[in-house]
Coordinates of C-alpha atoms (C1' of nucleotides) in Angstrom, one line a residue:
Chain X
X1 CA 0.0 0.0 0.0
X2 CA 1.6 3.3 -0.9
X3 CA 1.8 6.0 1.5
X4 CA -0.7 8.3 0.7
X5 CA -3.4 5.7 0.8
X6 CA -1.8 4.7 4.0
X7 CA -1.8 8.6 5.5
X8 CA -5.8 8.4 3.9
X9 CA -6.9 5.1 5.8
X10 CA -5.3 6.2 9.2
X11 CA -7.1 9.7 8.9
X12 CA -10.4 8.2 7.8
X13 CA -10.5 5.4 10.9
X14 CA -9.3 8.3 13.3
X15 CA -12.7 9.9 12.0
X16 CA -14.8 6.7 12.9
X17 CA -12.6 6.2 15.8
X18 CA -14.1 9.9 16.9
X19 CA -17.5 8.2 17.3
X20 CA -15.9 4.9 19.2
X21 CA -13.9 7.5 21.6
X22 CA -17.7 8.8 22.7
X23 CA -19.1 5.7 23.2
X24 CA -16.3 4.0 25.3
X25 CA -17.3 5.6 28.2
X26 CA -20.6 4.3 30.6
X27 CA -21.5 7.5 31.4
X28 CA -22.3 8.7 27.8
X29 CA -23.9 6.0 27.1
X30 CA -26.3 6.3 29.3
X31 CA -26.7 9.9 28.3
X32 CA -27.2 9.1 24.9
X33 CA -29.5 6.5 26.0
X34 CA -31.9 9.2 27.9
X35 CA -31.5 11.8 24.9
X36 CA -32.8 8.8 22.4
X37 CA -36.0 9.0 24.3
X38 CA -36.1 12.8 23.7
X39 CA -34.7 16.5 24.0
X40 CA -33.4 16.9 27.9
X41 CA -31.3 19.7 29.6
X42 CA -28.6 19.6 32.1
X43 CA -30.8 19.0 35.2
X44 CA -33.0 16.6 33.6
X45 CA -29.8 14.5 32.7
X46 CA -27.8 15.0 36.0
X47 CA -31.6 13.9 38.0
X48 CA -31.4 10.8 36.1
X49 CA -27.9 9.4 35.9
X50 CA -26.9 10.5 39.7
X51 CA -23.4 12.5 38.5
X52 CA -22.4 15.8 39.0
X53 CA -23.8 18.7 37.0
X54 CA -20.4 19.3 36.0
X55 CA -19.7 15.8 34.9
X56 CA -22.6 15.7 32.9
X57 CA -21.8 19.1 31.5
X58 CA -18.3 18.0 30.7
X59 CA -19.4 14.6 29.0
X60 CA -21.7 16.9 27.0
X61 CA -18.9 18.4 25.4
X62 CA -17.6 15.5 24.6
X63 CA -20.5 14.0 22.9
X64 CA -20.9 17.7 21.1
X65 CA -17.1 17.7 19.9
X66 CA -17.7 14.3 18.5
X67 CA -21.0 15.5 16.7
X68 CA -23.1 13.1 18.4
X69 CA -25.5 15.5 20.1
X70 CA -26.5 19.3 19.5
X71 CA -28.2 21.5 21.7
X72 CA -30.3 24.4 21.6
X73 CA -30.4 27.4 24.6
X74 CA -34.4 28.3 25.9
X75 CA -33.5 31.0 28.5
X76 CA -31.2 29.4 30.8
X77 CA -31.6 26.0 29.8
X78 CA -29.4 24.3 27.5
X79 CA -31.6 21.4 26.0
X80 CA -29.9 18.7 24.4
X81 CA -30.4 16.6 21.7
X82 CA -29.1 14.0 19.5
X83 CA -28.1 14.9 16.2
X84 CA -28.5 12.2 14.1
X85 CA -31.7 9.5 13.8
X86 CA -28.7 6.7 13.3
X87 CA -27.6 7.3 16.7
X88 CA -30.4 5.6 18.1
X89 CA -30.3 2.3 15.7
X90 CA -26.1 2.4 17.0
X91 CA -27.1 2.1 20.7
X92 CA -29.9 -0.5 20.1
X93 CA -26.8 -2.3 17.8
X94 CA -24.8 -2.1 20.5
X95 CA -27.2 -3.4 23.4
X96 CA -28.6 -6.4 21.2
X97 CA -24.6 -7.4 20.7
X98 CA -24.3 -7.0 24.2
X99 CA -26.8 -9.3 24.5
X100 CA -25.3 -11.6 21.8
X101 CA -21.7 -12.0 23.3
X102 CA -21.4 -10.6 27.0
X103 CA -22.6 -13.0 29.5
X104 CA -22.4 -10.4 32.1
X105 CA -25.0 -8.7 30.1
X106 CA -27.3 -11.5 30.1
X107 CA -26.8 -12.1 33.8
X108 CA -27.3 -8.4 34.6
X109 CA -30.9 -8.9 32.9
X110 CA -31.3 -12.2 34.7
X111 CA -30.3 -11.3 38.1
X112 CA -32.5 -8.0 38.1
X113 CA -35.1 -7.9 36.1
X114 CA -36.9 -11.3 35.6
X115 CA -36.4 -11.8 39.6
X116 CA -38.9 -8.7 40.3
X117 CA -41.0 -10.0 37.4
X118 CA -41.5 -13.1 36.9
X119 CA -43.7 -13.0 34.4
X120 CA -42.8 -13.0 30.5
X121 CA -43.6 -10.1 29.3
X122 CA -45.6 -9.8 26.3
X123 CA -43.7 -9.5 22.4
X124 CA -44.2 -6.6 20.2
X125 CA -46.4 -8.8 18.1
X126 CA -48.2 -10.1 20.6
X127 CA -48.9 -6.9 21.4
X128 CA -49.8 -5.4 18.2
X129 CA -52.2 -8.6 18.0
X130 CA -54.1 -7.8 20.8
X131 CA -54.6 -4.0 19.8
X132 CA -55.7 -4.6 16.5
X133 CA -58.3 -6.5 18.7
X134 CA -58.9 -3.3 21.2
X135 CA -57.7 -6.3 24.1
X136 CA -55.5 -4.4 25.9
X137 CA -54.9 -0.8 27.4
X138 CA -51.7 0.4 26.9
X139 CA -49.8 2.8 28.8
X140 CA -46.3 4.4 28.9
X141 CA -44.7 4.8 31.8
X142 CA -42.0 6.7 31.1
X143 CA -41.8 11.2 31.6
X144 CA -44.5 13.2 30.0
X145 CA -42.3 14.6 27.8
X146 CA -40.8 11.7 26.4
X147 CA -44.4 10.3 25.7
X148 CA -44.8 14.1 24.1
X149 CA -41.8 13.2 21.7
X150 CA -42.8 9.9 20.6
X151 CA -44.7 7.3 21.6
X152 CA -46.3 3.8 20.8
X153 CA -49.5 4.7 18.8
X154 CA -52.7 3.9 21.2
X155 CA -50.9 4.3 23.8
X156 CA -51.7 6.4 26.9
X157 CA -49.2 8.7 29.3
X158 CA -49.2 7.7 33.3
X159 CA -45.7 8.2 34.1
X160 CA -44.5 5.6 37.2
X161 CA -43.7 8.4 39.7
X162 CA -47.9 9.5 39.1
X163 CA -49.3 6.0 38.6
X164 CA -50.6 6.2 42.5
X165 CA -52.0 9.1 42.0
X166 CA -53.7 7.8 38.5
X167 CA -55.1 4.6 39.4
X168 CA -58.9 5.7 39.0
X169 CA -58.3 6.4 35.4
X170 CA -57.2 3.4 33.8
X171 CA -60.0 1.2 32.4
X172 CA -60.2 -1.7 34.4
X173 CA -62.3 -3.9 32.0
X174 CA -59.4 -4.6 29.7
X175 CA -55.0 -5.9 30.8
X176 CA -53.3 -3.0 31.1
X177 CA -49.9 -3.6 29.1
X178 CA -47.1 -0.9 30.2
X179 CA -43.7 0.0 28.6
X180 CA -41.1 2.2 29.0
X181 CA -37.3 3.2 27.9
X182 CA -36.8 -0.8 26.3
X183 CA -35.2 -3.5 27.9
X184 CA -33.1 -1.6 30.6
X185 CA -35.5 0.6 32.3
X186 CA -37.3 -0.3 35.4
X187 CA -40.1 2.1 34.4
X188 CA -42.5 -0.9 33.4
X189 CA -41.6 -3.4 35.9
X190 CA -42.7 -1.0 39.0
X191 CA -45.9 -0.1 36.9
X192 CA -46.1 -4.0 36.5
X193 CA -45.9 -4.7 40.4
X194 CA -47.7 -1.3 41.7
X195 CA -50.9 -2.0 39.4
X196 CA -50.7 -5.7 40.6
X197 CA -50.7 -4.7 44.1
X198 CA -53.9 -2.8 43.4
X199 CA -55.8 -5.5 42.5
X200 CA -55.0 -4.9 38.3
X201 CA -54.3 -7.1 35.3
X202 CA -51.4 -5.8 34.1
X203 CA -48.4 -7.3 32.2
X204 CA -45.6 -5.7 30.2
X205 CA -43.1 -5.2 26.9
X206 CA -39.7 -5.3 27.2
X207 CA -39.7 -2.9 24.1
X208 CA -39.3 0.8 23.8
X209 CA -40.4 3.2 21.2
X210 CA -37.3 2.8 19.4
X211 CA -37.7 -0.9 19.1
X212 CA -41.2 0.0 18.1
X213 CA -39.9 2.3 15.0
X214 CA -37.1 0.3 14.2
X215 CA -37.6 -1.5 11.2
X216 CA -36.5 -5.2 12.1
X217 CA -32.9 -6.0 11.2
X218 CA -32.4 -9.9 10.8
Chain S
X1 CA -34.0 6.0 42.1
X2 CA -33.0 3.3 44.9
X3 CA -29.6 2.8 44.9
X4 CA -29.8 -0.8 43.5
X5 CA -31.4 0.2 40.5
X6 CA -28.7 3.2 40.0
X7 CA -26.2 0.2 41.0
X8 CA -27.9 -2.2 38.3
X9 CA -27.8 1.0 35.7
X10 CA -24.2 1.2 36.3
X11 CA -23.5 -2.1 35.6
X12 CA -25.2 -2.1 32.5
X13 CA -23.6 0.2 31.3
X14 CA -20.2 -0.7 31.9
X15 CA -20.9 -3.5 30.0
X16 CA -21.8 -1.7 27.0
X17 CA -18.7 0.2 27.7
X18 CA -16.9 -2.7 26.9
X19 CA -18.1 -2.5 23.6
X20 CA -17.6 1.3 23.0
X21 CA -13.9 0.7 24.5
X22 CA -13.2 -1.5 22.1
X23 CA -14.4 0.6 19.6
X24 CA -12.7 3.9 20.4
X25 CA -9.6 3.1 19.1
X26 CA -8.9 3.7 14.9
X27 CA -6.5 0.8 14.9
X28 CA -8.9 -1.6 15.8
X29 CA -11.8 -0.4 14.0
X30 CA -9.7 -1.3 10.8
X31 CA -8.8 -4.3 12.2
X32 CA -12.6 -5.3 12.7
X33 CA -13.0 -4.1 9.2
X34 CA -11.4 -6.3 8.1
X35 CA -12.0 -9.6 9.5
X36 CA -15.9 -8.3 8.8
X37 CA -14.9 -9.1 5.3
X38 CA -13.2 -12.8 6.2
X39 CA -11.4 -14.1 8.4
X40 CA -7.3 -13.5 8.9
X41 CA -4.6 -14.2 10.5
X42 CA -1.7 -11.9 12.3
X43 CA 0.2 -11.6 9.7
X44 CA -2.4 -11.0 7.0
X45 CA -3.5 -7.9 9.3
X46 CA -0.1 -6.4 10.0
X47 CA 0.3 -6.3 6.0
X48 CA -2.7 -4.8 5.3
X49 CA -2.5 -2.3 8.3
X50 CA 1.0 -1.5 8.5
X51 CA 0.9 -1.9 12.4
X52 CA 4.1 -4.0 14.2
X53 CA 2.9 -7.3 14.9
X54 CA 3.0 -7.0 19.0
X55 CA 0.6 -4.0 18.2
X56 CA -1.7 -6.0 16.2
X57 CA -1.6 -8.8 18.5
X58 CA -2.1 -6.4 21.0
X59 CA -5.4 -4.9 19.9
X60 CA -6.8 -8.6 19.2
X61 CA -6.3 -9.1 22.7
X62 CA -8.2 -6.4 23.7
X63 CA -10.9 -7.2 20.9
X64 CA -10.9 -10.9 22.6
X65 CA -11.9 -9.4 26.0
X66 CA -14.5 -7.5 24.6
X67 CA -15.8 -10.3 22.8
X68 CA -15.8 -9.1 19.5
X69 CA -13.7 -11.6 17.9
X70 CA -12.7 -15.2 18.7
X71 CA -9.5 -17.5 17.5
X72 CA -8.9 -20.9 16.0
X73 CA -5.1 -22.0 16.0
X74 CA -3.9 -23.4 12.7
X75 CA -0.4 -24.5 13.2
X76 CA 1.5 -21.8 14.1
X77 CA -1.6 -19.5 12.7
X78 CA -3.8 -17.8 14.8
X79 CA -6.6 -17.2 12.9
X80 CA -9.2 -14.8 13.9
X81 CA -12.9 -13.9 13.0
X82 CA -15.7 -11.6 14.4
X83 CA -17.5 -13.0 16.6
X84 CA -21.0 -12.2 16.2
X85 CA -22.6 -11.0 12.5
X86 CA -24.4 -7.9 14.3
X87 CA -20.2 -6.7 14.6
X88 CA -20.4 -5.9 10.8
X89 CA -23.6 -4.3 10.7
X90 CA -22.0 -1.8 13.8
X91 CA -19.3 -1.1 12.0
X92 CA -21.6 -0.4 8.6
X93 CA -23.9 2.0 10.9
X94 CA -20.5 3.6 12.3
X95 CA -19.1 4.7 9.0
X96 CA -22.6 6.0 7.7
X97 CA -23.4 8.1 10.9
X98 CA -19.7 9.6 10.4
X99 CA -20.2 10.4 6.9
X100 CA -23.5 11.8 8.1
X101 CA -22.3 14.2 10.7
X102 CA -18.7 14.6 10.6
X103 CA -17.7 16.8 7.8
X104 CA -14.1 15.3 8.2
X105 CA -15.5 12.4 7.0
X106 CA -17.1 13.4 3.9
X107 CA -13.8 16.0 3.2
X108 CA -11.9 12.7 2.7
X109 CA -14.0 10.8 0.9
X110 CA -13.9 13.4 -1.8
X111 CA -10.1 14.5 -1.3
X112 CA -9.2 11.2 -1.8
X113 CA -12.0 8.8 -3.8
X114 CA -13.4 11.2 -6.3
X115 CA -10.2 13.2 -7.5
X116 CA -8.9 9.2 -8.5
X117 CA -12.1 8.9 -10.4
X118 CA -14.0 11.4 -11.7
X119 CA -16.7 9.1 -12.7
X120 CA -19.4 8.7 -10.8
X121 CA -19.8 4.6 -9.3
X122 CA -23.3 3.0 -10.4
X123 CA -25.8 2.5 -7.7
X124 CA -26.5 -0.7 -6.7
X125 CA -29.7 -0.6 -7.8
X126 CA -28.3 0.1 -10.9
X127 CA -25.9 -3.0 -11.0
X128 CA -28.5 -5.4 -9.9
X129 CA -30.9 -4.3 -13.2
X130 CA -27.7 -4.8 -15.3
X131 CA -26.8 -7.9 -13.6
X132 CA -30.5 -8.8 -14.5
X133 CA -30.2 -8.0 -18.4
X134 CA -26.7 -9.5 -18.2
X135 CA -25.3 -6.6 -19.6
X136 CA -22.4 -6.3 -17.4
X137 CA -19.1 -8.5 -16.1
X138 CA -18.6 -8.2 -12.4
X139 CA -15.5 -8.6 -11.0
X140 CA -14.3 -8.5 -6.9
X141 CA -11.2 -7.0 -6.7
X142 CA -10.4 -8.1 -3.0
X143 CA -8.1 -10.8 -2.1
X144 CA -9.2 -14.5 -2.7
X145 CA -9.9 -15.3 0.6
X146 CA -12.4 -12.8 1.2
X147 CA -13.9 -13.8 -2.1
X148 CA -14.0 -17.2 -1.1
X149 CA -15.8 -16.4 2.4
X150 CA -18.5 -14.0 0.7
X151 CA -19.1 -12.3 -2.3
X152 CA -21.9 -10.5 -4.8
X153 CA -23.4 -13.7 -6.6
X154 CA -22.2 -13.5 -10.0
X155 CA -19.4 -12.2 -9.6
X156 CA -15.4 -13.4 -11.2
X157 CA -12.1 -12.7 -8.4
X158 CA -9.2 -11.1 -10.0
X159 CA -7.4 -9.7 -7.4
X160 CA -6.6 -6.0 -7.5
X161 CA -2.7 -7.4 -7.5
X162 CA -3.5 -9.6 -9.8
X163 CA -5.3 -7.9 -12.3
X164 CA -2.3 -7.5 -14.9
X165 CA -1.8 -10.9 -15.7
X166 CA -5.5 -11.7 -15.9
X167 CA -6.1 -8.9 -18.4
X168 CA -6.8 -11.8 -21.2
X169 CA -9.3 -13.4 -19.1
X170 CA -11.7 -10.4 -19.1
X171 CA -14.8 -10.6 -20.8
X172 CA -14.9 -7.3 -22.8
X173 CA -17.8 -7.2 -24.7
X174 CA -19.4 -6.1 -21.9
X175 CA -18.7 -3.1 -19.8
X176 CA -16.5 -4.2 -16.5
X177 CA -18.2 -3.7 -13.1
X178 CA -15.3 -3.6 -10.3
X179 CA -16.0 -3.9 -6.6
X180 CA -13.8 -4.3 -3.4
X181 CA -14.3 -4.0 0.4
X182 CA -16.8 -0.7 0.9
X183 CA -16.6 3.1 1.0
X184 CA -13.1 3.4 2.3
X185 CA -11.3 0.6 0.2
X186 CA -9.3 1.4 -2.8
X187 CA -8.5 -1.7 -4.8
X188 CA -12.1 -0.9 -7.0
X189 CA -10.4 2.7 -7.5
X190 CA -7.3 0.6 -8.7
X191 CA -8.8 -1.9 -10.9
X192 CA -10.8 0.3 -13.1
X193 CA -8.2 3.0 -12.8
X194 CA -5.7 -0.3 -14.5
X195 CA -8.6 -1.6 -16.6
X196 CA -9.4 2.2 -18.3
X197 CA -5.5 2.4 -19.1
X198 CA -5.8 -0.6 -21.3
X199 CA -8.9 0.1 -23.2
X200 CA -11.5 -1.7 -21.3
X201 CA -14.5 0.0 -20.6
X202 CA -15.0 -0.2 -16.4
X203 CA -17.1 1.4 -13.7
X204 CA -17.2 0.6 -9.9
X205 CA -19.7 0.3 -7.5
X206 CA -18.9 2.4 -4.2
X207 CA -20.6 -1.2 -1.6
X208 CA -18.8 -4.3 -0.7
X209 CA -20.5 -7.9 -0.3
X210 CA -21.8 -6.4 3.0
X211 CA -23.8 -3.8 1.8
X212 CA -25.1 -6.2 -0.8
X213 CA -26.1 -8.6 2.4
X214 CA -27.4 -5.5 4.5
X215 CA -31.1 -5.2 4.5
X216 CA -31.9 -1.7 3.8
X217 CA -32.1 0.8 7.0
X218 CA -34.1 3.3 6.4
Chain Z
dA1 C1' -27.6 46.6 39.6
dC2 C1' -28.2 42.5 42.0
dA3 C1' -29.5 37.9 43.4
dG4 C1' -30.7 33.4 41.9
dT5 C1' -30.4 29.7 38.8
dA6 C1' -28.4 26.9 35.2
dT7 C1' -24.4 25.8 32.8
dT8 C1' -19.6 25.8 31.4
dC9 C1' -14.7 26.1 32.1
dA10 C1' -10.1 25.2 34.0
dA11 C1' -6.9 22.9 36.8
dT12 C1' -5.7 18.9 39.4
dT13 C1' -5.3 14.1 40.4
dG14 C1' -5.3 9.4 39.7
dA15 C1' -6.3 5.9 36.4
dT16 C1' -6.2 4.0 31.8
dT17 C1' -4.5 3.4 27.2
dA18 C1' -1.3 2.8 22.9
dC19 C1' 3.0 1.8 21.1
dT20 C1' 7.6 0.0 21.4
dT21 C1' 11.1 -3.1 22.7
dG22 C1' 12.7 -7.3 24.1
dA23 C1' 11.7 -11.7 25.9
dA24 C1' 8.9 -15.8 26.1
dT25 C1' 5.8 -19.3 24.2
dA26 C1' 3.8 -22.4 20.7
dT27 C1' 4.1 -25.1 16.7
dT28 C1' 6.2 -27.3 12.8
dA29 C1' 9.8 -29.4 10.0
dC30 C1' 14.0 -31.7 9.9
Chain Q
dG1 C1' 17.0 -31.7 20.0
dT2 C1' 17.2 -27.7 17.2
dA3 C1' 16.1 -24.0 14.1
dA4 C1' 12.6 -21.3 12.0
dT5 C1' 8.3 -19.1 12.1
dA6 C1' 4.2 -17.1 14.2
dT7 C1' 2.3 -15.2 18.0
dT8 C1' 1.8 -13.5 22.8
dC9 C1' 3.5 -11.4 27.0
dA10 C1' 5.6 -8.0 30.0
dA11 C1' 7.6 -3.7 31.2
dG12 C1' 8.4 1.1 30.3
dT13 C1' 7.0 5.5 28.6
dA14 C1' 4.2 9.2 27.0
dA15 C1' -0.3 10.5 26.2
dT16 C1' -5.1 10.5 27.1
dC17 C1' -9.2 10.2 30.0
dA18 C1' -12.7 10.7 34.1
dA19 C1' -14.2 12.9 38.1
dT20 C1' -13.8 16.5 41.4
dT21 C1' -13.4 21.2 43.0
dG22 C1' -13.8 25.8 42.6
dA23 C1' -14.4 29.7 39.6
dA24 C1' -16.4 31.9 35.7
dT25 C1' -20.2 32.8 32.5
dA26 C1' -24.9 33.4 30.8
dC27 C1' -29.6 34.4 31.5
dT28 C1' -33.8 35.8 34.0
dG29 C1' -36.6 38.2 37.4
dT30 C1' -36.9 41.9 40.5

DNA sequence: ACAGTATTCAATTGATTACTTGAATATTAC
DNA sequence: GTAATATTCAAGTAATCAATTGAATACTGT
């Protein structure tokens, strides 16, 4: 290989390696996980992931620098967002290969989640089955403003942290099927037990929105 | 949130982080580029990297923990291979979202690629009609052995290296079709650069095999 | 102008990473 | 057993990264 196509290759996988450098840390991951659920600012991200404000600031610019978020200012606020639909479809990737190779992954799902719920939850097609049918009442568990940004079609808004305070509302006459973030959010599992201990049908999906929009790759 | 679920959430995370740390580095994204297109051994990769070989060996390692690739001794021959298929698809989605947001990206494709050849590469859309009406003589330009492990159906391997003393063996009463590896590969580039120097009428197509096996995501 | 709130910046510290060099290990052929 | 070949390991060095702390900046409401 001669030197300039050398030179050419080494700049061109120090450009993809930008977008690996992002991702290598757990931290933005899990900010880019939140933002893929819709638009937050600073506080919004630091009340979620439990770090500083300035460590969530500073991972921020990291994630701006490499193009993988953009933000807009509305008075104080700086409200970030992702900048790209793709980045969305990369973290699923990435989860589902988690999935695929890292035991620890598996056990992390196992050891946490199917303990608190022991039921299986219900598939997307399963799902889509029994709506076509009007079976089920679905509701989404997660913030009002992710709901606001996108959201299963059918589907209505009771956020966890307001489900007690909700309970009167939900047609009892029908399962009540809850999601949230996808398959590494509590949201839906607390809305699972909580509804259970009132007395209420109520299973769950393990999918998100995303999985929801995402055509299927196979 | 409890402080087992932010513990859980942390976990998770790091796991993932795994996979980002493995992809944050530009030597080892090429490397995985690579093997996505069949498997190789050290050697093979410190030639077509131009890395030392402790360094190569080095990344693999790191690759191994992460579980992105596994090993199969042959003789003295280590001979390694991604893992999991969902590996080449990451690596597809990383070099699309760069050449979607990083301008960097898209400055080197054209400083590089297009200046070489000023014609424009058919789609594949395009190749597939004229594959159809038989109307034109494919030919992979990549090494045997990734021929051998995957290629377009229909198409003939003359090496890139190769292609001067298989001149004869060309078909040319139809126009010559020349693909290699992907976006950031230059033996197509090469081959029709060769092929237009002695008279024979060539094109290229810009996708490897693996955008031919790539459902569409859209 | 000032206070309050939200966010970013800069410096420091400790940890991690990438590459090189030289040694060690594994396998094969004779 | 020995030499050759392929690969991995270990240590050192320099660079990079993550989190914290404290300061600075930006914006709004009064």
């Amino acid at each position: 290989m001669d030197s300039d196509t050398r030179a050419w290759k080494d700049a061109i996988y120090g450009q993809f390696g930008r977008i690996g450098k992002a991702l290598s840390s757990p931290r933005r991951l899990e900010i880019l996980d939140l933002l893929s659920q819709g638009p937050k600012n600073v506080e919004t991200l630091v009340l979620e992931t439990e770090m500083s404000v300035a460590n969530v600031s500073q991972h921020l610019q990291t994630l701006l620098q490499a193009r993988l978020v953009q933000f807009e200012k509305q008075g104080t606020y700086a409200v970030y967002q992702l900048s790209n639909a793709k980045i969305s479809a990369l973290l699923l990737l990435i989860q589902e290969l988690g999935e695929d190779i890292l035991a620890e992954v598996r056990l992390l799902r196992d050891e946490f989640l199917l303990n608190r719920d022991s039921f299986e939850p219900l598939t997307l097609d399963e799902l889509k089955a029994r709506m076509d049918m009007d079976e089920v009442y679905l509701i989404d568990v997660r913030p009002k403003e992710e709901f606001e940004y996108g959201h299963i079609p059918g589907a209505f808004s009771i956020p966890v942290k307001e489900l007690a305070d909700h309970l009167s509302s939900i047609d009892t006459n029908r399962p009540v099927v809850a999601y949230c973030r996808g398959r590494y959010c509590m949201y839906a599992v607390e809305a699972v037990e909580m509804l259970r201990e009132h007395g209420i049908h109520a299973i769950r999906i393990d999918e998100g929105v995303r999985e929801w929009n995402q055509e299927p790759i196979h």
